Coordinates of N, CA and C in Angstrom, one line a residue:
M1 N 75.3 -134.4 128.2 CA 75.9 -135.6 128.7 C 75.2 -136.8 128.0
N2 N 75.9 -137.7 127.5 CA 75.4 -138.9 126.8 C 74.9 -139.9 127.8
V3 N 73.6 -140.1 127.9 CA 73.1 -141.1 128.8 C 73.4 -142.5 128.4
L4 N 73.9 -142.7 127.2 CA 74.2 -144.1 126.7 C 75.7 -144.4 126.9
A5 N 76.5 -143.4 127.2 CA 78.0 -143.7 127.4 C 78.2 -144.7 128.5
G6 N 79.0 -145.7 128.1 CA 79.4 -146.8 129.0 C 78.3 -147.8 129.3
K7 N 77.1 -147.7 128.8 CA 76.1 -148.7 129.0 C 76.4 -150.0 128.3
K8 N 76.2 -151.1 129.0 CA 76.5 -152.4 128.5 C 75.3 -153.0 127.9
I9 N 75.4 -153.2 126.6 CA 74.3 -153.7 125.8 C 74.5 -155.1 125.3
L10 N 73.7 -156.0 125.7 CA 73.7 -157.4 125.1 C 73.2 -157.4 123.7
L11 N 74.0 -157.9 122.8 CA 73.6 -157.9 121.4 C 73.4 -159.4 121.0
V12 N 72.2 -159.8 120.6 CA 71.9 -161.1 120.2 C 71.5 -161.1 118.7
E13 N 72.3 -161.6 117.9 CA 72.1 -161.5 116.4 C 72.9 -162.7 115.8
D14 N 72.2 -163.5 115.0 CA 72.9 -164.6 114.3 C 73.5 -164.3 113.0
E15 N 73.2 -163.2 112.4 CA 73.8 -162.8 111.1 C 75.1 -161.9 111.4
A16 N 76.2 -162.5 111.0 CA 77.5 -161.8 111.4 C 77.6 -160.4 110.8
I17 N 77.2 -160.2 109.6 CA 77.2 -158.8 109.0 C 76.4 -157.8 109.8
I18 N 75.2 -158.3 110.1 CA 74.3 -157.4 110.9 C 74.9 -157.1 112.3
A19 N 75.4 -158.2 112.9 CA 76.0 -158.1 114.3 C 77.2 -157.1 114.2
F20 N 78.0 -157.1 113.2 CA 79.2 -156.2 113.1 C 78.7 -154.8 112.9
A21 N 77.6 -154.6 112.1 CA 77.1 -153.3 111.9 C 76.5 -152.7 113.1
V22 N 75.8 -153.5 113.9 CA 75.2 -153.0 115.1 C 76.2 -152.7 116.2
E23 N 77.3 -153.6 116.2 CA 78.4 -153.3 117.1 C 79.0 -151.9 116.9
D24 N 79.2 -151.6 115.6 CA 79.7 -150.3 115.2 C 78.7 -149.2 115.6
M25 N 77.4 -149.4 115.4 CA 76.4 -148.4 115.8 C 76.5 -148.2 117.4
L26 N 76.6 -149.2 118.1 CA 76.6 -149.1 119.6 C 77.9 -148.4 120.0
A27 N 79.0 -148.8 119.4 CA 80.3 -148.1 119.8 C 80.2 -146.6 119.5
D28 N 79.6 -146.3 118.3 CA 79.4 -144.8 118.0 C 78.6 -144.1 119.0
L29 N 77.7 -144.8 119.7 CA 76.8 -144.2 120.7 C 77.5 -144.2 122.1
G30 N 78.7 -144.8 122.2 CA 79.4 -144.8 123.4 C 79.1 -146.0 124.3
C31 N 78.4 -147.0 123.8 CA 78.0 -148.2 124.5 C 79.1 -149.3 124.4
E32 N 79.1 -150.1 125.4 CA 79.9 -151.3 125.4 C 79.1 -152.5 125.0
V33 N 79.6 -153.3 124.0 CA 78.8 -154.4 123.5 C 79.1 -155.7 124.3
V34 N 78.1 -156.4 124.8 CA 78.3 -157.7 125.4 C 77.8 -158.7 124.3
G35 N 78.7 -159.5 123.9 CA 78.4 -160.4 122.8 C 79.2 -160.0 121.6
P36 N 78.7 -160.1 120.4 CA 77.3 -160.6 120.2 C 77.2 -162.1 120.4
A37 N 76.0 -162.4 120.9 CA 75.6 -163.8 121.0 C 74.9 -164.3 119.7
M38 N 75.4 -165.3 119.1 CA 74.9 -165.7 117.8 C 74.1 -167.0 117.9
R39 N 74.1 -167.6 119.1 CA 73.3 -168.8 119.3 C 72.4 -168.7 120.6
L40 N 71.3 -169.4 120.5 CA 70.3 -169.2 121.6 C 70.9 -169.6 123.0
D41 N 71.7 -170.7 123.0 CA 72.2 -171.1 124.3 C 73.2 -170.1 124.9
E42 N 74.0 -169.6 124.1 CA 75.0 -168.5 124.5 C 74.2 -167.3 124.9
A43 N 73.2 -166.9 124.2 CA 72.4 -165.7 124.5 C 71.7 -165.8 125.8
T44 N 71.1 -167.0 126.1 CA 70.4 -167.3 127.3 C 71.3 -167.2 128.5
I45 N 72.5 -167.7 128.4 CA 73.5 -167.7 129.5 C 73.9 -166.2 129.8
L46 N 74.2 -165.5 128.7 CA 74.6 -164.1 128.9 C 73.4 -163.3 129.5
A47 N 72.2 -163.5 129.1 CA 71.0 -162.8 129.6 C 70.8 -163.1 131.1
A48 N 71.2 -164.3 131.5 CA 71.0 -164.6 132.9 C 72.1 -164.2 133.8
T49 N 73.3 -164.0 133.2 CA 74.5 -163.9 134.1 C 75.3 -162.6 133.9
A50 N 75.3 -162.1 132.7 CA 76.2 -161.0 132.3 C 75.8 -159.7 133.0
E51 N 76.7 -158.8 133.2 CA 76.4 -157.5 133.7 C 76.0 -156.6 132.5
I52 N 74.7 -156.3 132.4 CA 74.2 -155.6 131.2 C 73.1 -154.6 131.7
D53 N 73.0 -153.5 130.9 CA 72.0 -152.5 131.2 C 70.8 -152.6 130.3
A54 N 70.9 -153.2 129.1 CA 69.8 -153.4 128.2 C 70.3 -154.4 127.1
A55 N 69.3 -154.8 126.2 CA 69.6 -155.8 125.2 C 68.9 -155.5 123.9
I56 N 69.5 -155.9 122.8 CA 68.9 -155.9 121.5 C 68.8 -157.3 121.1
L57 N 67.6 -157.9 120.9 CA 67.4 -159.3 120.6 C 66.9 -159.5 119.2
D58 N 67.6 -160.2 118.3 CA 67.1 -160.7 117.1 C 66.1 -161.7 117.5
V59 N 64.9 -161.7 116.9 CA 63.8 -162.7 117.3 C 64.2 -164.0 116.7
N60 N 64.6 -164.1 115.5 CA 64.9 -165.4 114.9 C 66.4 -165.7 114.9
L61 N 66.8 -166.7 115.7 CA 68.2 -167.1 115.8 C 68.3 -168.5 115.2
N62 N 68.8 -168.6 114.0 CA 69.0 -170.0 113.4 C 67.7 -170.8 113.5
N63 N 66.6 -170.2 113.1 CA 65.3 -170.9 113.1 C 64.7 -171.2 114.5
L64 N 65.3 -170.6 115.6 CA 64.8 -170.7 116.9 C 64.4 -169.2 117.3
R65 N 63.5 -169.1 118.3 CA 63.1 -167.8 118.7 C 63.8 -167.4 120.0
S66 N 64.1 -166.1 120.2 CA 64.8 -165.6 121.3 C 64.0 -165.3 122.5
Y67 N 62.8 -165.8 122.6 CA 61.9 -165.5 123.7 C 62.4 -166.0 125.0
A68 N 63.1 -167.1 125.1 CA 63.7 -167.5 126.4 C 64.7 -166.5 126.9
V69 N 65.4 -165.9 126.0 CA 66.4 -164.8 126.3 C 65.6 -163.6 126.9
A70 N 64.5 -163.2 126.2 CA 63.7 -162.1 126.7 C 63.1 -162.4 128.1
K71 N 62.7 -163.7 128.3 CA 62.2 -164.0 129.6 C 63.2 -163.9 130.7
A72 N 64.5 -164.4 130.4 CA 65.5 -164.2 131.4 C 65.8 -162.8 131.7
L73 N 65.8 -161.9 130.7 CA 66.0 -160.5 130.9 C 64.9 -159.9 131.7
E74 N 63.7 -160.3 131.4 CA 62.5 -159.8 132.1 C 62.6 -160.1 133.6
Q75 N 63.0 -161.4 133.9 CA 63.1 -161.8 135.3 C 64.2 -161.0 136.0
R76 N 65.2 -160.5 135.3 CA 66.2 -159.7 136.0 C 65.9 -158.2 135.9
G77 N 64.8 -157.8 135.3 CA 64.5 -156.4 135.2 C 65.3 -155.6 134.2
V78 N 65.9 -156.3 133.2 CA 66.8 -155.7 132.2 C 65.9 -155.4 131.0
P79 N 65.8 -154.1 130.6 CA 65.0 -153.8 129.4 C 65.6 -154.3 128.1
F80 N 64.8 -154.6 127.2 CA 65.2 -155.1 125.9 C 64.3 -154.6 124.8
V81 N 64.8 -154.7 123.5 CA 64.1 -154.4 122.3 C 64.3 -155.6 121.4
F82 N 63.2 -156.0 120.7 CA 63.3 -157.0 119.7 C 63.7 -156.3 118.3
A83 N 64.6 -156.9 117.6 CA 65.0 -156.5 116.3 C 64.6 -157.6 115.4
T84 N 63.7 -157.2 114.4 CA 63.1 -158.3 113.6 C 62.6 -157.7 112.3
G85 N 62.4 -158.6 111.3 CA 61.7 -158.3 110.1 C 60.2 -158.4 110.3
Y86 N 59.8 -158.9 111.4 CA 58.3 -159.0 111.7 C 57.8 -157.7 112.3
D87 N 56.5 -157.4 112.2 CA 56.0 -156.3 112.9 C 55.5 -156.8 114.3
H88 N 54.9 -155.9 115.0 CA 54.4 -156.3 116.4 C 53.4 -157.5 116.3
E89 N 52.6 -157.5 115.3 CA 51.6 -158.6 115.1 C 52.2 -159.9 114.8
G90 N 53.4 -159.9 114.2 CA 54.1 -161.1 113.9 C 54.9 -161.8 115.0
L91 N 55.0 -161.0 116.1 CA 55.7 -161.6 117.3 C 54.8 -162.5 118.0
E92 N 55.5 -163.6 118.6 CA 54.7 -164.6 119.4 C 55.1 -164.4 120.8
W93 N 55.7 -163.3 121.2 CA 56.1 -163.0 122.6 C 55.0 -162.9 123.5
I94 N 55.0 -163.7 124.5 CA 54.0 -163.7 125.6 C 54.7 -163.1 126.8
G95 N 54.5 -161.8 127.0 CA 55.1 -161.1 128.1 C 54.7 -159.7 128.0
P96 N 55.3 -158.8 128.8 CA 55.0 -157.4 128.8 C 55.3 -156.8 127.4
A97 N 54.6 -155.8 127.1 CA 54.8 -155.1 125.8 C 56.3 -154.8 125.6
A98 N 56.8 -155.1 124.4 CA 58.2 -154.9 124.1 C 58.3 -154.0 122.9
D99 N 59.3 -153.2 122.9 CA 59.6 -152.3 121.7 C 60.1 -153.2 120.6
V100 N 59.9 -152.8 119.4 CA 60.4 -153.5 118.2 C 61.1 -152.6 117.3
I101 N 62.3 -152.9 116.8 CA 63.0 -152.2 115.8 C 62.9 -153.1 114.5
A102 N 62.3 -152.6 113.5 CA 62.1 -153.3 112.2 C 63.4 -153.3 111.4
K103 N 63.8 -154.5 111.0 CA 65.0 -154.6 110.1 C 64.6 -154.3 108.7
P104 N 65.5 -153.7 107.9 CA 66.8 -153.2 108.3 C 66.6 -151.9 109.1
Y105 N 67.5 -151.7 110.1 CA 67.3 -150.5 110.9 C 68.6 -149.7 110.9
R106 N 68.4 -148.4 111.3 CA 69.5 -147.5 111.3 C 69.9 -147.1 112.7
K107 N 71.1 -146.5 112.8 CA 71.6 -146.1 114.1 C 70.7 -145.2 114.9
E108 N 69.9 -144.3 114.2 CA 69.0 -143.5 114.9 C 67.9 -144.2 115.5
Q109 N 67.5 -145.3 114.9 CA 66.4 -146.2 115.5 C 67.0 -146.9 116.8
V110 N 68.2 -147.4 116.7 CA 68.8 -148.1 117.8 C 69.0 -147.1 119.0
E111 N 69.5 -145.9 118.6 CA 69.7 -144.9 119.7 C 68.3 -144.5 120.3
A112 N 67.3 -144.3 119.5 CA 66.0 -143.9 120.1 C 65.5 -145.0 121.0
A113 N 65.6 -146.3 120.6 CA 65.1 -147.4 121.4 C 65.9 -147.5 122.7
L114 N 67.2 -147.3 122.7 CA 68.0 -147.4 123.9 C 67.7 -146.2 124.8
R115 N 67.5 -145.0 124.3 CA 67.1 -143.9 125.1 C 65.8 -144.1 125.8
R116 N 64.8 -144.7 125.1 CA 63.5 -145.0 125.7 C 63.7 -145.9 126.9
M117 N 64.6 -146.9 126.7 CA 64.8 -147.9 127.7 C 65.6 -147.4 128.9
L118 N 66.6 -146.6 128.6 CA 67.6 -146.2 129.6 C 67.5 -144.8 130.1
G119 N 66.6 -144.0 129.3 CA 66.3 -142.6 129.6 C 67.4 -141.8 130.1

């Protein structure tokens, strides 16, 4: 049984090509994509209101950081992973330890992160 089938994943990514690629990855895994949100305001609203099971957050959104989105998800108890070209040390996230997928990433990395979050 696929534990990811039907899971609603918020995708926050400002690069259209990457967003489309990740949407395809998530669809291949049986997930439903919420978004993609390409702007911080849109992502923050979805994080606070949308029915979602987990999220993939690009750290850098048009030169802004997605930490407010992560905070909204944290407050709701929704697990998330940061997708970034930075490593853990490059993150300025002040909150519970968060998983990081380093860009460029592959479907196997997305799947592993989601399985860790959603078990």
